[in-house]
Amino acid sequence: MLDTAGTHFPFDSGDAWFLLVAPGLLLFSLFMVYPVAYLIYLSFTNARPRNMFSGDEQFVGGPEVLGVTLPLENYTQLFATGPVLRADVPLWQVWDVVRWSNFNAEFWNSFGITWLWVATSVTLKLLVGITIALVLTHELVRGKRGMRALAILPMGLPNIFTITVWRGIFSTANYGLANQFITYSAEKINAVIGAVNAVFGVVGVEVGKLAVQEVSWLTDRWMAFVAYNVTEAWLAYPFIVIITVSALQDVPKELHEAAKVDGAGFLTRFVHVTLPSIKRPVMFASILTAAASFQQFLIPFVFNEGGPGRKNELLIVYGYRQAFSKDFYGEGAAIMLTVILTIGVFMWINVKKGKLAEGVDSQ
Amino acid sequence: MSLLGNVARSLKEDVVNVATAPVRGYRHGKYVVRGLRNGTVRKRDVARSAAATLGATAMMAVLLFPVYYVTTAAFTGSQTLQSTNGVRLIPSDPTIEPFVWVIQESSFFDYMYNSMYVATFTVLLSMSVIVPAAYALSRREFLLRKKILYGYVLLTQIGGGLGIATLIALYAMLSNAGLTDNKFILACYYAATAVPFNTWLLKTYMDGIPVSYEEAAVVDGAPPWRVVLEVILPLSKAGLATVFIFAFLAGWTEFVIAQQLLRAGNYTLPVGLYALVGRYSIPWSQFAAYALMFASPIAFIYLFAQRYIEGGLSFGGMEG
């Protein structure tokens, strides 16, 4: 901290320095904080395009507490469209309670698929990223520096560009690269099988050939989910690579040499030398990358708008479509606030566990 | 000027490094061959190294295949790539027709003008609020300083998601004010979203500049504006470059918000690119040409700015 006493700085009286921060804070608040506040208000109303722009939106109903109606219907409707517990179904028949009650299937499907997506995509990103980082720091590989520069190229490409290219790769039409690859490999395998059959046919053995079939990537629910995962892994591995490589470079070479002298094999050295030293940065990166997965919008949106049907709508896509395709602004707002609260918790963990805010206290 | 000079110098260094890579590779090869003859280099080591390098190269080929795929598609004349004879290393019948189409018949340059407009104002606006704020947060103690910093750190990673989440409210707000189809407002929005992350980033760079430099200048009788202009800003050039690139890219590449707010005449490049996909049910080679013209300048900037960006990404508490 500079000692400003006796100098001619314009803001000698300490707190006036706040004025330098104020414009940025104001700009941010105008476009981010104010919309969040407005979003909270909207989530309590029945806002739709036809009533909102004339200012006719009204508070929705909801549960009554001490004679006051809380306008929470948009929220309660997300979780269940009616009473969940029914008097005529005994409580111990849990399955029946779930089956017969009025849960909002669309919301819970979206909620479930979002968490499944976070789990699978984070695992895949970490596996791919760490493997690439290990290869591109390996002592035997020549030209590592140039390869590393190229490897993180996906990060420098605009998302809408890469995601649309990947949509073309997973195209169901016969020019889709993924399908071409499958067809090509199947043909090669069948050629081998054919050769085998030709040789062994004499003794009466015959191996069945593979049925060559194009995969309808984006119209099959789980195939689409796989396609999302592959694309996300490709988009996000550079981030993991950058962090892992810088962690790996900090591992003292002597440690590896010493372990080698002691006769430790590759696996032993990996577990006892490499892993401990990259554990913390990788943990930190996984929190960040999980938050990124949770906020992924463009992949489902560009691929098939969270389809087929509405089966793969991640929460943020679900909120977007409830608002802009179905015109339920109020309900969309409630969903988006659920998303914001969840990301808020993510970031809280991030700052606490990742010690992101270390620099704030140190002066 | 010295700032630009420095940037130019490191750019030149990078270019020279890339250009001389083959020469260095050749020299290394010669060294290895001589070593093998003399017996100072073991055959087994060379073989292992060659195998490892080959493996790594194969991995890189797989990783970068999508980039290669879209590049070859751009140089293929056929409209749909209906042929199933697979992907070739070099297209059998290369043509620049798709690029001619983009230049002559698509609205590429209109959209580029819009993107340039938006990105320029994004950079101007965000730099003008970020630089003073970063300086104050790095160097001075004042009311709410810690609270603001904590808030900014909390918000660093949620830019995109928060933007889409609040889009409903933003759209309603701007519609009521009659400002939806407005490039300048869009630039203001991008500048606003760039504030937390970039302020924090620049602040951490400025933290690294020793206070004694500043004090020396003050003792020499330099007025405060000269201290900032001639000591702080030149020394934080790496930080400024990173913030500049991030702010520019935010305006240049953002899609979801722009797509929701802008109408046809005001489309930016990403929105125009996506509209192409919808309208013509992917004319693959034209799309690829368009996409390459949009993406490759950014990719090149990125490749050369990498050392700054990597520094920016490993901000705060990253040490294992």
XYZ file of C-alpha atoms in Angstrom:
683
model
C 0.000 0.000 0.000
C 1.418 3.357 -0.993
C 1.820 6.005 1.626
C 0.038 8.958 0.112
C 0.741 11.443 2.909
C 2.637 14.475 1.689
C 2.218 13.684 -2.012
C -0.109 15.400 -4.413
C -2.386 12.554 -5.398
C -5.832 13.767 -6.334
C -7.622 11.566 -3.825
C -5.578 12.014 -0.663
C -8.511 11.294 1.591
C -8.395 7.464 1.298
C -11.969 6.476 0.536
C -12.186 8.730 -2.511
C -10.230 6.008 -4.367
C -13.534 4.192 -4.472
C -14.437 6.613 -7.272
C -12.017 4.790 -9.600
C -13.831 1.509 -9.012
C -17.336 2.973 -9.149
C -17.777 3.245 -12.954
C -17.023 -0.443 -13.495
C -19.231 -1.404 -10.586
C -22.044 0.738 -11.951
C -21.755 -0.698 -15.463
C -21.725 -4.228 -14.115
C -24.692 -3.608 -11.831
C -26.737 -2.044 -14.616
C -26.396 -5.079 -16.887
C -26.008 -7.893 -14.375
C -27.262 -7.052 -10.886
C -30.368 -5.197 -11.999
C -31.450 -8.000 -14.386
C -31.003 -10.535 -11.580
C -33.259 -8.427 -9.341
C -35.790 -8.100 -12.166
C -35.523 -11.858 -12.747
C -36.430 -12.491 -9.104
C -39.506 -10.284 -9.507
C -40.484 -11.998 -12.786
C -40.211 -15.416 -11.174
C -43.127 -14.456 -8.867
C -45.348 -13.353 -11.739
C -47.301 -14.851 -14.611
C -45.229 -12.835 -17.102
C -45.694 -13.767 -20.751
C -44.891 -11.669 -23.818
C -48.536 -10.732 -24.258
C -49.026 -9.291 -20.763
C -45.522 -8.231 -19.803
C -44.808 -5.533 -22.353
C -48.071 -3.788 -21.457
C -47.156 -4.034 -17.788
C -50.102 -6.311 -16.994
C -48.187 -9.181 -15.439
C -49.510 -10.232 -12.028
C -48.220 -12.113 -9.041
C -49.042 -15.785 -9.200
C -50.710 -17.684 -6.361
C -49.063 -20.145 -4.069
C -49.050 -21.482 -0.519
C -50.639 -19.395 2.207
C -48.673 -18.539 5.321
C -50.459 -16.696 8.167
C -53.155 -15.530 5.779
C -50.696 -14.138 3.210
C -50.481 -15.767 -0.223
C -46.855 -16.299 -1.210
C -46.466 -15.981 -5.011
C -44.460 -19.171 -5.331
C -46.529 -21.075 -7.842
C -43.814 -20.951 -10.523
C -41.485 -22.690 -8.104
C -43.935 -25.228 -6.673
C -45.025 -26.127 -10.217
C -41.447 -26.982 -11.074
C -41.273 -29.613 -8.407
C -44.805 -30.967 -8.628
C -47.841 -30.011 -10.651
C -50.190 -30.915 -7.823
C -50.258 -32.525 -4.367
C -47.481 -35.102 -4.271
C -48.770 -37.216 -1.382
C -52.185 -38.683 -1.899
C -54.447 -39.897 0.847
C -55.515 -42.969 -1.098
C -51.949 -44.207 -1.621
C -50.293 -45.513 1.548
C -46.980 -43.823 2.253
C -44.983 -47.074 2.432
C -45.741 -47.823 -1.178
C -43.000 -45.452 -2.187
C -42.976 -46.452 -5.820
C -46.703 -45.817 -6.136
C -46.337 -42.457 -4.483
C -43.724 -41.527 -7.058
C -45.639 -43.012 -9.940
C -49.062 -41.668 -9.171
C -48.215 -38.276 -7.832
C -47.929 -35.080 -9.761
C -44.229 -34.581 -10.171
C -43.269 -32.304 -13.029
C -41.616 -34.901 -15.248
C -40.025 -32.365 -17.607
C -38.300 -30.489 -14.808
C -37.050 -33.557 -12.981
C -35.790 -35.098 -16.198
C -33.896 -31.891 -16.929
C -32.581 -31.768 -13.369
C -31.418 -35.398 -13.520
C -29.823 -35.143 -16.964
C -27.967 -32.002 -15.892
C -26.258 -33.757 -13.000
C -25.566 -36.866 -15.056
C -24.032 -34.534 -17.671
C -21.846 -32.805 -15.076
C -20.636 -36.181 -13.762
C -19.859 -37.758 -17.150
C -18.416 -34.702 -18.862
C -16.134 -33.762 -15.960
C -14.796 -37.321 -15.746
C -14.137 -37.423 -19.480
C -12.533 -33.968 -19.593
C -10.188 -34.823 -16.727
C -9.189 -38.178 -18.226
C -8.509 -36.731 -21.677
C -6.827 -33.566 -20.374
C -4.500 -35.296 -17.919
C -3.518 -37.969 -20.448
C -2.617 -35.313 -23.027
C -0.703 -33.325 -20.427
C 1.291 -36.409 -19.428
C 2.165 -37.203 -23.042
C 3.134 -33.611 -23.828
C 5.476 -33.354 -20.851
C 7.070 -36.764 -21.304
C 10.854 -36.659 -21.453
C 11.079 -38.856 -24.548
C 8.751 -36.770 -26.726
C 10.479 -34.314 -29.080
C 8.891 -31.016 -30.062
C 6.728 -30.859 -26.921
C 6.594 -27.077 -26.842
C 5.152 -26.712 -30.323
C 2.734 -29.584 -29.781
C 1.479 -27.989 -26.568
C 0.867 -24.701 -28.367
C -1.184 -26.522 -31.004
C -2.936 -28.798 -28.521
C -4.681 -25.933 -26.760
C -5.883 -24.438 -30.039
C -9.554 -25.441 -29.432
C -9.572 -22.855 -26.660
C -8.758 -20.124 -29.174
C -11.606 -20.984 -31.526
C -15.031 -19.375 -31.121
C -17.441 -21.782 -29.438
C -20.202 -21.316 -31.982
C -17.692 -22.274 -34.696
C -16.413 -25.459 -33.073
C -19.788 -26.607 -31.851
C -21.352 -26.202 -35.291
C -18.447 -28.140 -36.827
C -19.010 -30.931 -34.300
C -22.687 -30.912 -35.169
C -21.612 -31.553 -38.770
C -19.334 -34.367 -37.595
C -22.242 -36.029 -35.780
C -24.602 -35.411 -38.669
C -26.903 -38.326 -39.342
C -26.634 -37.832 -43.082
C -24.025 -40.012 -44.742
C -21.449 -37.250 -44.959
C -21.238 -36.982 -41.164
C -17.635 -37.714 -40.217
C -18.535 -39.916 -37.236
C -20.747 -42.070 -39.455
C -18.147 -42.162 -42.223
C -15.652 -43.395 -39.673
C -18.020 -46.108 -38.459
C -18.861 -47.220 -41.999
C -15.194 -47.213 -42.989
C -14.075 -49.248 -39.947
C -16.925 -51.699 -40.351
C -16.017 -52.232 -44.025
C -12.392 -52.915 -43.106
C -13.400 -55.320 -40.346
C -15.781 -57.082 -42.743
C -12.991 -57.367 -45.302
C -10.864 -59.116 -42.692
C -13.780 -61.344 -41.706
C -14.282 -62.116 -45.387
C -10.643 -63.145 -45.742
C -10.904 -65.288 -42.624
C -14.030 -66.932 -43.965
C -12.312 -67.615 -47.271
C -9.519 -69.447 -45.461
C -11.590 -71.309 -42.882
C -14.596 -71.843 -45.155
C -13.025 -75.126 -46.264
C -13.401 -76.576 -42.756
C -16.964 -75.350 -42.528
C -16.418 -72.457 -40.101
C -18.037 -69.165 -40.932
C -17.876 -65.894 -39.015
C -20.818 -63.506 -39.304
C -20.134 -60.095 -40.786
C -20.865 -56.826 -39.040
C -24.047 -55.113 -40.106
C -22.924 -51.690 -41.285
C -25.308 -49.170 -39.855
C -25.228 -45.410 -39.596
C -25.897 -44.073 -36.123
C -28.611 -41.463 -35.796
C -26.471 -39.432 -33.455
C -28.713 -36.487 -32.799
C -32.108 -38.153 -32.877
C -31.281 -40.930 -30.431
C -31.328 -39.782 -26.841
C -28.249 -41.502 -25.484
C -26.262 -41.177 -28.700
C -26.918 -37.445 -28.565
C -25.758 -37.461 -24.957
C -22.550 -39.233 -26.014
C -22.069 -36.656 -28.782
C -22.464 -33.816 -26.247
C -19.837 -35.446 -24.049
C -17.290 -35.932 -26.816
C -17.705 -32.330 -27.944
C -17.453 -30.905 -24.438
C -14.328 -32.970 -23.765
C -12.755 -31.598 -26.939
C -13.678 -28.024 -26.082
C -12.567 -28.149 -22.473
C -9.453 -30.330 -22.415
C -7.087 -27.393 -23.142
C -7.958 -25.822 -19.797
C -7.086 -29.035 -17.927
C -3.932 -29.427 -20.049
C -2.699 -25.910 -19.221
C -3.187 -26.405 -15.496
C -1.800 -29.957 -15.380
C 1.245 -29.097 -17.515
C 2.193 -26.164 -15.289
C 1.769 -28.384 -12.230
C 3.865 -31.163 -13.812
C 6.631 -28.735 -14.686
C 6.865 -27.757 -11.033
C 7.665 -31.345 -10.005
C 11.398 -31.423 -9.276
C 13.239 -33.667 -11.746
C 15.401 -34.970 -8.927
C 12.361 -36.625 -7.328
C 11.766 -38.714 -10.447
C 15.476 -39.502 -10.820
C 15.704 -40.585 -7.188
C 12.637 -42.803 -7.559
C 14.158 -44.315 -10.703
C 17.410 -45.072 -8.916
C 15.388 -46.778 -6.177
C 13.990 -49.033 -8.898
C 10.462 -47.624 -8.959
C 8.564 -48.513 -12.142
C 6.488 -46.132 -14.222
C 3.272 -46.836 -12.320
C 4.865 -46.503 -8.886
C 6.460 -43.198 -9.866
C 3.138 -41.980 -11.252
C 1.241 -42.803 -8.067
C 3.868 -41.647 -5.564
C 5.601 -38.744 -7.300
C 3.434 -37.338 -10.078
C -0.032 -37.710 -8.625
C 0.539 -36.015 -5.245
C 2.078 -32.978 -6.901
C -0.727 -32.390 -9.364
C -3.557 -33.293 -6.986
C -4.410 -29.824 -5.749
C -4.360 -27.956 -9.069
C -6.377 -30.747 -10.698
C -8.942 -30.685 -7.877
C -9.240 -26.967 -8.366
C -9.578 -27.330 -12.121
C -12.300 -29.945 -11.700
C -14.407 -27.588 -9.586
C -14.102 -24.886 -12.243
C -14.756 -27.270 -15.090
C -17.778 -28.727 -13.287
C -19.181 -25.200 -13.037
C -18.528 -24.779 -16.769
C -20.335 -28.045 -17.567
C -23.275 -26.995 -15.459
C -23.540 -23.805 -17.500
C -23.121 -25.488 -20.897
C -25.775 -24.106 -23.204
C -24.470 -23.999 -26.748
C -23.774 -27.713 -27.292
C -27.333 -28.938 -26.590
C -28.813 -25.817 -28.192
C -26.879 -26.081 -31.466
C -26.933 -29.885 -31.728
C -30.680 -30.490 -31.355
C -32.072 -27.887 -28.931
C -31.767 -30.314 -26.045
C -33.622 -32.990 -27.961
C -34.664 -35.383 -29.219
C -37.973 -34.111 -27.973
C -37.054 -32.418 -24.719
C -35.079 -35.331 -23.338
C -31.598 -33.805 -23.111
C -32.482 -30.320 -21.952
C -29.898 -29.242 -19.423
C -31.456 -26.903 -16.832
C -30.270 -23.738 -18.516
C -31.652 -24.895 -21.900
C -34.902 -25.894 -20.193
C -35.245 -22.409 -18.710
C -34.394 -20.781 -22.037
C -36.997 -22.808 -23.938
C -39.712 -22.346 -21.309
C -39.128 -18.611 -21.714
C -38.418 -18.086 -25.397
C -40.136 -21.037 -27.116
C -43.070 -21.607 -24.782
C -43.402 -17.946 -23.755
C -43.582 -18.709 -20.014
C -41.273 -15.925 -18.826
C -42.291 -16.313 -15.173
C -41.592 -20.048 -15.069
C -38.381 -19.570 -17.063
C -37.251 -16.992 -14.527
C -37.879 -19.441 -11.674
C -35.776 -22.092 -13.434
C -32.962 -19.645 -14.167
C -32.881 -18.567 -10.520
C -32.560 -22.217 -9.504
C -29.570 -22.356 -11.882
C -28.033 -19.141 -10.512
C -28.353 -20.363 -6.925
C -26.637 -23.638 -7.832
C -23.787 -21.852 -9.621
C -23.538 -19.574 -6.597
C -22.899 -22.588 -4.381
C -20.325 -23.855 -6.908
C -18.489 -20.561 -6.813
C -18.613 -20.463 -3.037
C -16.910 -23.871 -2.878
C -14.525 -22.658 -5.562
C -13.405 -19.614 -3.616
C -13.173 -21.511 -0.338
C -11.539 -24.751 -1.521
C -9.556 -23.378 -4.438
C -8.328 -20.457 -2.322
C -9.055 -18.247 -5.314
C -9.392 -15.205 -3.105
C -5.969 -15.575 -1.506
C -4.775 -12.308 -2.998
C -7.644 -10.376 -1.436
C -6.298 -10.592 2.086
C -2.598 -10.420 1.383
C -1.324 -6.919 1.097
C 4.796 3.568 -27.953
C 7.108 1.383 -25.948
C 4.109 -0.806 -25.172
C 3.421 -1.431 -28.852
C 7.132 -1.887 -29.452
C 7.295 -4.586 -26.823
C 4.306 -6.407 -28.228
C 5.840 -6.203 -31.721
C 9.135 -7.532 -30.398
C 7.612 -10.592 -28.749
C 5.497 -11.212 -31.844
C 8.659 -11.115 -33.951
C 10.355 -13.511 -31.557
C 7.465 -15.962 -31.899
C 7.450 -15.724 -35.685
C 11.202 -16.277 -35.842
C 10.858 -19.249 -33.478
C 8.196 -20.837 -35.652
C 10.115 -20.128 -38.859
C 13.391 -21.536 -37.609
C 11.855 -24.670 -36.074
C 12.690 -26.843 -39.130
C 16.299 -25.667 -39.093
C 16.644 -26.512 -35.422
C 14.997 -29.864 -36.056
C 17.469 -30.565 -38.865
C 20.453 -29.617 -36.681
C 19.194 -31.835 -33.893
C 18.782 -34.685 -36.377
C 22.341 -34.220 -37.622
C 23.598 -34.206 -34.041
C 21.781 -37.463 -33.314
C 23.100 -39.130 -36.474
C 26.680 -38.092 -35.634
C 26.160 -39.284 -32.068
C 24.966 -42.641 -33.323
C 28.080 -43.018 -35.496
C 30.400 -42.022 -32.682
C 28.584 -44.216 -30.240
C 27.852 -41.303 -27.851
C 24.121 -41.708 -28.430
C 22.571 -45.087 -27.776
C 20.400 -46.658 -30.486
C 17.841 -47.767 -27.935
C 17.320 -44.219 -26.639
C 16.814 -42.885 -30.147
C 14.320 -45.601 -30.952
C 12.358 -44.987 -27.729
C 12.310 -41.274 -28.295
C 11.218 -41.715 -31.912
C 8.413 -44.074 -30.859
C 7.215 -41.675 -28.150
C 7.293 -38.717 -30.536
C 5.425 -40.702 -33.145
C 2.773 -41.623 -30.571
C 2.410 -38.004 -29.484
C 2.132 -36.898 -33.115
C -0.586 -39.469 -33.739
C -2.452 -38.170 -30.700
C -2.160 -34.614 -31.987
C -3.465 -35.702 -35.376
C -6.570 -37.195 -33.774
C -7.085 -34.116 -31.579
C -6.786 -31.617 -34.384
C -8.723 -33.665 -36.895
C -11.904 -31.571 -36.606
C -9.904 -28.444 -37.502
C -8.350 -30.232 -40.454
C -11.759 -31.610 -41.476
C -13.378 -28.179 -41.670
C -10.375 -26.789 -43.545
C -10.548 -29.427 -46.286
C -14.322 -29.024 -46.457
C -13.820 -25.329 -47.243
C -11.688 -26.209 -50.271
C -14.127 -28.751 -51.654
C -16.395 -27.596 -54.444
C -19.306 -29.969 -54.012
C -22.245 -28.447 -52.172
C -23.135 -31.316 -49.909
C -20.214 -33.731 -49.748
C -22.678 -36.493 -50.563
C -19.911 -38.778 -51.733
C -19.082 -41.523 -49.286
C -15.532 -42.135 -50.409
C -14.299 -40.806 -47.109
C -12.081 -37.948 -46.113
C -8.881 -37.482 -48.071
C -5.644 -35.942 -46.997
C -5.914 -33.351 -49.727
C -9.267 -32.807 -51.444
C -9.221 -34.475 -54.856
C -10.466 -31.394 -56.637
C -9.472 -28.329 -54.610
C -11.263 -25.053 -55.331
C -11.645 -21.643 -53.735
C -15.241 -21.350 -54.919
C -16.714 -21.485 -51.397
C -14.549 -18.512 -50.394
C -15.648 -16.595 -53.473
C -19.243 -17.283 -52.475
C -18.620 -15.966 -48.952
C -16.988 -12.800 -50.262
C -19.364 -12.056 -53.104
C -22.725 -13.458 -52.144
C -22.976 -13.726 -48.368
C -23.269 -10.771 -46.001
C -19.925 -11.646 -44.445
C -18.448 -8.164 -44.641
C -21.618 -6.453 -43.394
C -21.588 -8.749 -40.396
C -17.866 -8.211 -39.948
C -18.468 -4.466 -39.787
C -21.104 -5.055 -37.086
C -18.751 -7.324 -35.148
C -15.943 -4.785 -35.448
C -18.273 -2.055 -34.168
C -19.392 -4.134 -31.193
C -15.913 -5.443 -30.314
C -14.305 -1.994 -30.576
C -16.790 -0.403 -28.206
C -16.539 -3.399 -25.897
C -12.782 -2.891 -25.666
C -12.975 0.899 -25.263
C -15.668 0.793 -22.604
C -14.288 -2.104 -20.615
C -10.685 -0.850 -20.648
C -11.788 2.582 -19.503
C -13.509 1.183 -16.412
C -11.193 -1.768 -15.740
C -7.791 -0.026 -15.769
C -8.520 2.645 -13.106
C -10.388 0.123 -10.956
C -7.551 -2.406 -11.117
C -5.046 0.300 -10.155
C -7.116 1.463 -7.176
C -7.778 -2.102 -5.997
C -4.112 -3.026 -6.292
C -2.583 0.071 -4.725
C -5.001 1.765 -2.368
C -7.044 0.969 0.705
C -10.575 2.305 0.742
C -14.135 1.667 1.792
C -15.649 -1.626 0.525
C -12.382 -2.621 -1.205
C -12.327 -6.172 0.155
C -16.049 -6.701 -0.399
C -15.759 -5.644 -4.042
C -12.751 -7.905 -4.603
C -14.503 -10.915 -3.045
C -17.548 -10.202 -5.181
C -15.460 -10.002 -8.353
C -13.666 -13.260 -7.568
C -16.990 -14.994 -6.956
C -18.193 -13.813 -10.354
C -15.078 -14.661 -12.374
C -16.139 -18.043 -13.710
C -19.845 -17.616 -14.241
C -19.917 -14.972 -16.970
C -21.505 -17.014 -19.755
C -23.955 -18.967 -17.642
C -25.112 -15.923 -15.690
C -25.605 -14.036 -18.945
C -27.944 -16.707 -20.331
C -29.712 -17.081 -16.973
C -30.498 -13.367 -16.808
C -31.321 -13.138 -20.515
C -35.081 -13.241 -19.848
C -34.864 -10.177 -17.603
C -32.359 -8.418 -19.859
C -34.539 -8.989 -22.905
C -37.653 -7.734 -21.102
C -35.765 -4.721 -19.750
C -34.328 -3.727 -23.146
C -37.608 -4.397 -24.968
C -39.428 -2.031 -22.635
C -36.787 0.608 -23.312
C -36.889 -0.090 -27.070
C -33.171 -0.937 -27.087
C -33.077 -4.596 -28.157
C -31.745 -4.229 -31.697
C -28.900 -1.912 -30.722
C -25.219 -2.687 -31.312
C -23.976 -0.057 -28.886
C -26.113 -1.411 -26.027
C -24.808 -4.891 -26.840
C -21.239 -3.572 -26.556
C -22.115 -1.994 -23.191
C -23.491 -5.351 -22.075
C -20.303 -7.200 -23.096
C -18.161 -4.574 -21.398
C -20.226 -5.009 -18.228
C -19.819 -8.798 -18.236
C -16.067 -8.375 -18.756
C -15.644 -6.258 -15.623
C -15.244 -8.761 -12.742
C -12.855 -11.256 -14.345
C -10.670 -8.718 -16.111
C -10.476 -6.280 -13.211
C -9.318 -9.120 -10.997
C -6.842 -10.265 -13.632
C -5.287 -6.837 -14.128
C -5.207 -6.236 -10.384
C -3.144 -9.394 -9.844
C -0.700 -8.255 -12.547
C -0.366 -4.844 -10.929
C 0.204 -6.485 -7.536
C 3.419 -7.851 -9.004
C 4.867 -4.394 -9.698
C 7.044 -3.297 -6.748
C 5.642 -0.265 -4.919
C 9.184 1.133 -4.705
C 9.177 1.989 -8.443
C 6.177 4.188 -7.903
C 7.611 5.776 -4.777
C 10.830 6.588 -6.586
C 8.883 8.402 -9.273
C 6.887 10.299 -6.662
C 10.078 11.326 -4.862
C 11.436 12.582 -8.195
C 8.449 14.894 -8.271
C 6.427 13.184 -10.968
C 2.745 14.135 -10.901
C 0.384 11.206 -10.216
C -0.862 10.925 -13.811
C 2.720 10.545 -15.000
C 3.397 7.877 -12.398
C 0.473 5.845 -13.673
C 1.154 6.541 -17.344
C 4.925 6.023 -17.292
C 5.469 3.509 -14.502
C 2.376 1.413 -13.867
C 0.902 0.998 -17.348
C 4.128 0.057 -19.170
C 4.994 -2.440 -16.451
C 1.582 -4.107 -16.618
C 1.638 -4.461 -20.401
C 1.170 -8.221 -20.269
C -1.926 -7.762 -18.158
C -3.235 -5.016 -20.433
C -2.683 -7.194 -23.496
C -4.579 -10.080 -21.917
C -7.487 -7.865 -20.873
C -7.533 -6.315 -24.350
C -7.716 -9.736 -26.017
C -10.340 -11.073 -23.625
C -12.539 -7.987 -24.013
C -12.162 -8.025 -27.794
C -12.947 -11.737 -28.046
C -15.997 -11.300 -25.789
C -17.441 -8.827 -28.286
C -16.266 -10.744 -31.339
C -17.399 -14.278 -30.493
C -20.425 -14.093 -28.172
C -23.460 -15.738 -29.718
C -26.449 -16.442 -27.476
C -27.181 -12.896 -26.275
C -26.452 -11.371 -29.679
C -28.757 -13.873 -31.359
C -31.581 -13.007 -28.971
C -31.182 -9.243 -29.180
C -30.145 -8.436 -32.757
C -32.275 -8.440 -35.915
C -31.042 -9.330 -39.412
C -29.415 -6.012 -40.386
C -27.357 -5.844 -37.203
C -26.156 -9.460 -37.019
C -22.611 -9.990 -35.800
C -20.419 -12.687 -37.380
C -21.292 -15.565 -34.995
C -25.020 -14.911 -35.443
C -24.558 -14.688 -39.223
C -22.656 -17.977 -39.177
C -25.411 -19.726 -37.275
C -28.106 -18.211 -39.491
C -26.288 -19.759 -42.455
C -26.648 -23.188 -40.870
C -30.362 -22.744 -40.344
C -31.254 -21.134 -43.652
C -29.519 -23.469 -46.081
C -29.531 -26.691 -44.034
C -25.733 -26.614 -43.902
C -24.171 -26.065 -47.322
C -21.139 -27.704 -45.831
C -18.283 -26.273 -47.890
C -19.693 -22.720 -47.863
C -20.272 -22.958 -44.155
C -16.693 -24.165 -43.679
C -15.263 -21.300 -45.750
C -17.344 -18.765 -43.820
C -16.398 -20.322 -40.486
C -12.679 -20.341 -41.348
C -12.707 -16.689 -42.375
C -14.393 -15.912 -39.071
C -12.291 -18.120 -36.821
C -8.760 -18.278 -38.197
C -7.693 -14.673 -37.383
C -8.755 -15.279 -33.795
C -6.936 -18.594 -33.719
C -3.732 -16.896 -34.917
C -4.020 -14.077 -32.383
C -4.597 -16.735 -29.787
C -1.591 -18.827 -30.775
C 0.687 -15.808 -30.482
C -0.907 -14.386 -27.340
C -0.774 -17.759 -25.656
C 1.936 -16.975 -23.153
C -0.066 -14.031 -21.825
C -3.316 -15.950 -21.768
C -1.785 -18.908 -19.972
C -0.468 -16.528 -17.354
C -3.934 -15.069 -17.064
C -5.577 -18.442 -16.631
C -3.328 -19.592 -13.855
C -4.244 -16.593 -11.748
C -4.576 -16.853 -7.989
C -3.799 -19.767 -5.664
C -2.794 -22.127 -8.426
C 0.437 -23.266 -6.850
C 0.161 -26.896 -5.806
